[in-house]
Coordinates of C-alpha atoms and ligand atoms in Angstrom, one line a residue:
M1 CA -69.6 12.4 52.1
Y2 CA -71.3 11.5 55.4
Q3 CA -72.6 7.9 55.6
L4 CA -75.5 7.5 58.0
T5 CA -76.0 4.1 59.7
I6 CA -79.2 4.0 61.8
N7 CA -78.2 1.2 64.2
N8 CA -79.2 -2.0 62.4
L9 CA -82.3 -0.4 60.8
S10 CA -82.9 0.2 57.2
Q11 CA -84.2 3.7 56.3
N12 CA -87.7 2.3 55.8
E13 CA -87.6 0.5 59.2
F14 CA -86.5 3.7 60.9
L15 CA -89.4 5.6 59.2
A16 CA -91.9 2.9 60.1
Q17 CA -90.8 2.4 63.7
Y18 CA -89.5 5.8 64.9
W19 CA -90.2 8.7 62.5
Q20 CA -92.8 11.0 64.3
K21 CA -93.4 8.2 66.8
K22 CA -90.6 7.9 69.4
P23 CA -87.1 9.1 70.1
L24 CA -84.1 7.0 69.1
L25 CA -80.5 6.9 70.1
I26 CA -78.4 6.2 67.0
K27 CA -75.0 5.1 68.5
N28 CA -72.2 5.9 66.1
G29 CA -74.5 7.0 63.3
F30 CA -71.5 8.5 61.6
E31 CA -68.4 6.4 62.0
N32 CA -65.2 8.3 62.6
F33 CA -67.1 11.6 62.5
Q34 CA -65.1 14.6 61.4
D35 CA -66.6 18.0 62.3
P36 CA -67.3 20.0 59.1
I37 CA -66.9 23.3 61.0
T38 CA -64.7 24.5 63.9
A39 CA -65.9 26.5 66.9
E40 CA -63.9 29.5 65.6
E41 CA -65.6 29.3 62.1
L42 CA -69.0 29.1 63.8
A43 CA -68.2 32.2 65.8
G44 CA -67.2 33.9 62.6
L45 CA -70.7 33.2 61.2
A46 CA -72.3 34.6 64.4
M47 CA -70.5 37.9 63.6
E48 CA -72.4 38.3 60.4
E49 CA -75.5 40.5 60.5
N50 CA -77.6 38.4 58.2
I51 CA -77.0 35.2 60.0
E52 CA -79.3 34.4 63.0
S53 CA -77.4 33.5 66.2
R54 CA -77.9 33.5 69.9
I55 CA -75.8 33.0 73.0
I56 CA -77.5 31.4 76.0
T57 CA -75.9 31.3 79.4
N58 CA -77.0 29.4 82.5
K59 CA -74.6 30.2 85.3
N60 CA -75.9 29.6 88.9
N61 CA -79.2 28.6 87.3
T62 CA -79.8 32.1 86.0
W63 CA -80.7 32.0 82.4
D64 CA -79.8 34.7 79.9
S65 CA -80.4 34.8 76.1
H66 CA -78.7 37.3 73.8
H67 CA -79.4 37.7 70.1
G68 CA -76.5 38.1 67.6
S69 CA -74.8 39.3 65.6
F70 CA -71.8 39.5 67.9
E71 CA -68.8 41.7 67.7
D72 CA -67.0 39.7 70.3
F73 CA -67.6 36.6 72.4
S74 CA -67.2 38.0 75.9
L75 CA -70.7 36.6 76.7
L76 CA -69.5 33.1 75.8
K77 CA -67.9 32.0 79.1
P78 CA -65.5 29.0 79.6
T79 CA -68.5 27.2 81.3
H80 CA -72.3 27.4 81.2
S81 CA -72.6 29.0 77.8
T82 CA -74.0 28.0 74.4
L83 CA -73.6 29.7 71.0
L84 CA -76.3 28.7 68.5
V85 CA -76.2 29.6 64.8
Q86 CA -79.2 29.0 62.5
A87 CA -79.1 27.8 58.8
V88 CA -75.4 27.1 58.8
D89 CA -76.0 25.0 55.6
H90 CA -76.8 28.2 53.8
W91 CA -73.3 29.7 54.4
H92 CA -70.9 26.8 55.0
V93 CA -70.5 24.3 52.2
E94 CA -68.8 21.6 54.3
S95 CA -71.6 21.7 56.9
A96 CA -74.3 21.6 54.2
E97 CA -72.8 18.1 53.3
L98 CA -74.2 16.8 56.6
L99 CA -77.8 17.3 55.4
E100 CA -77.2 15.0 52.4
A101 CA -77.1 12.0 54.8
F102 CA -80.8 12.7 55.7
R103 CA -82.0 13.1 52.1
F104 CA -84.0 9.9 52.4
I105 CA -86.6 12.3 53.8
P106 CA -88.1 14.5 51.0
N107 CA -86.6 17.9 50.3
W108 CA -89.7 19.8 51.2
R109 CA -89.7 18.4 54.8
I110 CA -86.0 19.3 55.5
D111 CA -85.5 22.8 56.9
D112 CA -82.0 23.7 57.9
L113 CA -78.9 22.8 59.9
M114 CA -78.5 24.6 63.2
V115 CA -75.1 24.3 64.8
S116 CA -74.3 24.9 68.5
F117 CA -71.1 25.2 70.5
S118 CA -71.4 24.7 74.2
S119 CA -68.8 25.1 76.9
P120 CA -69.0 22.6 79.8
K121 CA -72.4 22.6 81.6
G122 CA -73.8 24.8 78.8
G123 CA -77.2 24.0 77.2
V124 CA -80.5 25.6 76.3
G125 CA -82.4 23.9 79.1
P126 CA -85.3 21.5 79.1
H127 CA -87.7 22.3 76.2
V128 CA -90.0 20.8 73.5
D129 CA -89.6 21.5 69.8
Q130 CA -92.5 21.5 67.3
Y131 CA -90.4 19.8 64.7
D132 CA -88.5 16.6 64.2
V133 CA -84.8 16.9 64.8
F134 CA -81.7 14.8 64.5
I135 CA -79.1 16.1 66.9
I136 CA -75.6 15.0 65.9
Q137 CA -72.8 15.0 68.3
G138 CA -69.6 16.6 66.9
E139 CA -66.5 17.3 68.9
G140 CA -66.8 16.8 72.7
K141 CA -69.4 15.1 74.8
R142 CA -72.8 16.1 75.9
H143 CA -75.2 14.6 78.4
W144 CA -78.7 14.4 76.9
R145 CA -82.1 13.4 78.3
V146 CA -85.1 12.8 76.1
G147 CA -88.6 11.9 77.1
M148 CA -91.9 10.8 75.4
P149 CA -94.5 13.5 74.9
Q150 CA -96.0 14.2 78.4
S151 CA -99.3 16.1 78.6
E152 CA -98.7 17.5 82.1
L153 CA -95.5 19.4 81.2
K154 CA -95.6 22.9 82.7
E155 CA -94.0 25.8 80.8
V156 CA -91.6 28.0 82.6
I157 CA -89.9 31.2 81.3
P158 CA -86.5 31.5 83.0
C159 CA -85.7 34.6 81.0
K160 CA -87.3 36.6 78.1
N161 CA -87.1 34.7 74.8
L162 CA -86.4 31.3 76.5
L163 CA -89.3 28.9 76.8
Q164 CA -88.5 25.9 79.0
I165 CA -90.5 23.2 80.7
E166 CA -90.4 21.8 84.1
N167 CA -88.8 18.4 84.9
F168 CA -89.7 15.6 82.7
E169 CA -89.3 11.8 82.8
A170 CA -86.5 10.6 80.4
C171 CA -86.6 7.4 78.3
I172 CA -83.2 8.2 76.9
D173 CA -80.4 9.3 79.2
V174 CA -77.1 9.2 77.5
I175 CA -73.7 10.9 77.1
L176 CA -73.3 11.5 73.3
E177 CA -69.9 11.0 71.8
P178 CA -68.7 12.2 68.4
G179 CA -70.8 10.6 65.6
D180 CA -73.7 9.6 67.9
I181 CA -77.1 11.0 66.9
L182 CA -80.4 11.5 68.7
Y183 CA -83.6 11.5 66.7
I184 CA -86.3 13.5 68.5
P185 CA -89.9 13.6 67.2
P186 CA -92.0 16.8 67.7
G187 CA -93.3 17.2 71.3
C188 CA -90.7 15.1 73.0
P189 CA -89.1 17.0 75.9
H190 CA -85.3 17.1 75.8
E191 CA -82.2 18.8 77.4
G192 CA -78.5 18.5 76.8
Y193 CA -75.6 19.8 78.8
A194 CA -72.0 19.8 77.6
I195 CA -69.5 17.7 79.6
E196 CA -66.6 19.2 77.7
N197 CA -66.5 21.8 74.9
A198 CA -69.0 20.4 72.5
I199 CA -70.4 21.0 69.0
N200 CA -73.8 19.8 68.1
Y201 CA -75.6 19.8 64.7
S202 CA -79.4 19.9 64.5
V203 CA -81.0 18.8 61.3
G204 CA -84.4 20.4 61.5
F205 CA -87.6 19.7 59.6
R206 CA -90.6 21.7 58.4
A207 CA -94.2 21.0 59.3
P208 CA -96.4 23.9 58.7
N209 CA -99.6 24.1 60.8
Q210 CA -103.1 24.9 59.6
T211 CA -102.9 28.6 60.4
D212 CA -99.5 29.0 58.7
M213 CA -100.9 27.3 55.6
L214 CA -104.3 29.0 55.5
S215 CA -102.7 32.4 55.9
S216 CA -100.0 31.8 53.3
F217 CA -102.6 30.3 50.9
A218 CA -104.8 33.4 51.4
D219 CA -101.8 35.6 50.5
H220 CA -101.3 33.5 47.4
L221 CA -105.0 34.0 46.4
I222 CA -104.7 37.8 46.9
D223 CA -101.5 38.0 44.9
N224 CA -103.0 36.1 42.0
E225 CA -106.5 37.6 42.2
L226 CA -108.0 34.2 42.8
G227 CA -110.8 33.2 45.2
K228 CA -113.2 35.9 44.0
V229 CA -116.4 33.8 44.0
R230 CA -118.8 35.5 46.4
Y231 CA -121.5 34.1 48.6
S232 CA -124.9 34.0 46.8
D233 CA -128.4 32.8 47.8
P234 CA -130.8 33.0 44.8
M235 CA -133.1 30.5 46.6
L236 CA -133.6 32.7 49.7
S237 CA -137.1 32.5 51.1
V238 CA -138.9 34.3 54.0
R239 CA -138.2 32.7 57.4
N240 CA -139.6 33.0 60.9
S241 CA -136.4 34.4 62.6
I242 CA -134.1 36.7 60.7
G243 CA -131.4 36.5 63.5
E244 CA -130.2 33.0 62.7
I245 CA -127.4 31.9 60.3
Q246 CA -128.9 28.6 59.3
K247 CA -127.1 25.3 59.1
D248 CA -127.5 25.2 55.3
E249 CA -126.0 28.7 55.0
L250 CA -123.0 27.6 57.1
L251 CA -122.7 24.6 54.8
N252 CA -122.8 26.9 51.7
I253 CA -120.0 29.0 53.2
K254 CA -118.0 25.9 54.0
N255 CA -118.4 24.6 50.4
L256 CA -117.4 28.0 49.1
L257 CA -114.2 27.8 51.1
L258 CA -113.5 24.2 50.2
N259 CA -114.0 25.0 46.5
V260 CA -111.0 27.3 46.6
I261 CA -108.9 24.6 48.3
N262 CA -110.2 22.0 45.9
D263 CA -108.8 24.1 43.0
E264 CA -105.8 21.8 42.6
N265 CA -104.0 24.1 40.2
A266 CA -104.2 27.0 42.7
L267 CA -103.2 24.7 45.6
Q268 CA -100.2 23.2 43.8
T269 CA -99.0 26.6 42.5
W270 CA -99.1 27.9 46.1
L271 CA -97.5 24.8 47.5
G272 CA -94.6 24.9 45.1
H273 CA -94.2 28.6 45.8
T274 CA -94.3 28.5 49.6
M275 CA -92.4 25.2 50.1
S276 CA -89.5 26.2 47.9
E277 CA -88.9 29.4 49.8
A278 CA -86.0 29.4 52.3
K279 CA -86.9 30.7 55.8
H280 CA -83.5 32.1 56.3
E281 CA -81.3 34.4 54.2
L282 CA -79.3 32.7 51.5
D283 CA -75.7 33.3 50.3
I284 CA -76.8 34.1 46.7
A285 CA -74.7 36.1 44.3
P286 CA -76.5 36.5 40.9
L287 CA -74.0 36.4 38.1
E288 CA -72.7 39.7 36.7
E289 CA -71.8 38.1 33.3
L290 CA -74.8 36.1 32.4
Y291 CA -74.7 32.8 30.5
N292 CA -77.0 32.3 27.5
C293 CA -78.5 29.0 26.6
N294 CA -75.7 28.2 24.1
D295 CA -73.1 28.7 26.8
I296 CA -74.9 26.2 29.0
I297 CA -75.2 23.7 26.1
D298 CA -71.4 24.1 25.5
L299 CA -70.7 23.4 29.2
I300 CA -72.9 20.3 29.1
N301 CA -71.0 19.1 26.0
Q302 CA -67.8 19.2 27.9
E303 CA -66.5 16.5 30.2
D304 CA -66.1 16.8 34.0
I305 CA -68.2 19.9 34.5
S306 CA -70.4 19.9 37.7
F307 CA -73.5 22.0 38.3
I308 CA -73.8 22.5 42.0
R309 CA -76.9 23.7 44.0
I310 CA -75.9 26.2 46.7
G311 CA -76.7 25.4 50.3
G312 CA -80.3 26.2 51.4
I313 CA -81.8 26.3 47.9
R314 CA -85.0 24.2 47.9
A315 CA -85.8 22.5 44.7
L316 CA -89.1 20.6 44.4
Y317 CA -91.6 19.4 41.8
Q318 CA -95.2 18.3 41.6
V319 CA -96.8 16.3 38.9
N320 CA -100.1 17.6 37.7
N321 CA -102.2 15.7 35.0
N322 CA -99.9 16.3 32.1
E323 CA -97.4 18.8 33.3
I324 CA -94.7 19.2 36.0
I325 CA -94.5 22.2 38.3
F326 CA -90.8 22.7 39.2
S327 CA -90.3 25.1 42.1
V328 CA -87.2 26.8 43.3
Q329 CA -86.7 29.7 45.6
G330 CA -90.4 30.6 45.5
E331 CA -90.7 30.5 41.7
N332 CA -92.7 28.0 39.7
F333 CA -91.8 26.7 36.2
I334 CA -94.1 24.5 34.1
F335 CA -92.7 21.6 32.1
P336 CA -94.2 18.8 30.0
V337 CA -94.1 15.4 31.6
K338 CA -91.5 14.1 29.2
M339 CA -88.9 16.3 31.0
L340 CA -89.5 14.6 34.4
E341 CA -86.1 12.9 34.5
S342 CA -84.3 16.1 33.7
I343 CA -86.2 17.9 36.5
Q344 CA -85.5 15.1 38.9
L345 CA -81.8 15.6 38.2
L346 CA -82.1 19.1 39.6
T347 CA -84.3 18.3 42.6
D348 CA -82.9 15.0 43.7
N349 CA -79.2 15.8 43.6
T350 CA -77.2 18.7 45.0
S351 CA -74.6 18.2 42.4
I352 CA -75.0 17.0 38.8
T353 CA -72.4 16.3 36.1
S354 CA -72.4 17.4 32.5
D355 CA -72.6 13.7 31.6
Q356 CA -75.9 13.3 33.5
L357 CA -77.3 16.4 31.7
K358 CA -76.3 15.3 28.2
S359 CA -79.7 13.5 27.5
S360 CA -81.5 16.8 28.4
I361 CA -79.6 18.9 25.9
N362 CA -82.4 19.1 23.3
F363 CA -85.1 20.1 25.8
S364 CA -84.9 23.9 25.1
L365 CA -87.3 24.8 27.9
F366 CA -85.2 22.9 30.4
I367 CA -82.0 24.5 29.1
K368 CA -83.6 27.9 29.3
T369 CA -84.6 27.3 33.0
L370 CA -81.3 25.8 33.9
T371 CA -79.6 29.0 32.4
K372 CA -81.9 31.2 34.4
I373 CA -81.3 29.5 37.7
I374 CA -77.6 29.5 37.2
N375 CA -77.7 33.2 36.3
E376 CA -79.7 33.8 39.5
G377 CA -76.9 32.2 41.5
Y378 CA -78.9 29.2 42.7
W379 CA -76.6 26.7 41.0
Y380 CA -73.0 27.3 40.1
V381 CA -70.7 25.7 37.5
E382 CA -67.5 24.1 38.5
Ligands
SIN401 C1 -78.4 22.7 71.0 O1 -77.7 22.2 70.2 O2 -78.0 23.2 72.1 C2 -79.9 22.7 70.9 C3 -80.5 21.6 70.2 C4 -81.9 21.4 70.6 O3 -82.2 21.1 71.7 O4 -82.9 21.5 69.7
CO402 CO1 -84.5 21.2 70.9

């Protein structure tokens, strides 16, 4: 269990003063920090084909970027090299624990845990990310500089696949030690170079842009045969110029588009579906011997049984007039509002005990769904 201390700030004070506003150095955010993963284990993950990884080298100011998977680590030199592995929380249970310390931010905003190993002087160079990130220092030390958003920053491409920026002015210039954390809002330039072999953990967030959302919502409309209302103009009259699309016609089109977004049911269904989908592959193994609902009830009736959500599974819910849309791994389930507390057990905790579930035992729809998501391999029983 990792206990996060944000200097002398409460979680609410941090959100009000820093979240999406300005970078913050959190000195000793995790006291006596113990790395959940070793460099060797990280390298092991980078050998897997379905895990996204990169090695970046910057010897003599010459940048190179190589995509994994890797059969060996000859590219990872004793200096000037970084190995980065995405979505480590999906594959490594102990690393996934780190995310739990940041769960004061809603599930749907949290993306994944990226872990890097850098040899001395290794780094990815000065860059800007589009998402908030907490960078936690694990073993070793790394020199970080972070700036406020600067409009004049010029982009440079030192090698294919690597987008960097020119020099920036730093408001934080610090050597991070184990357990120290940097919070960096979107758009803030930053760069970090290892002083000694260093492991860093980046807790990344999701913030879809309008294009992402409109295109995904349009896919949802197509898949569900929605949004079929066509433009119509029964009040059309003869006009002087036939070349013009008139303002009121533009307005009609705008309203037609807004009507489909104003369909709250369609919007919520899409939102649950899209936000509960993981961006990276998951370590899912559907059960070969399936449980039935009675098996699950028997387990709940026992003592000391835990139901554990696997790393990377996104569990969310939305309340709609008189029902709840529970979403997991791109699938929506509808429940009556009286089952809210049972659903919250699944969404707000990564592990729940049979004791916590006892009050839900008579909700047959809930038990049926729990049985399904366990059989799918999204939760496991321990
Ligand atoms: C890293 O750990 O090297 C990269 C983290 C970042 O700058 O986003
Ligand atoms: Co970054």
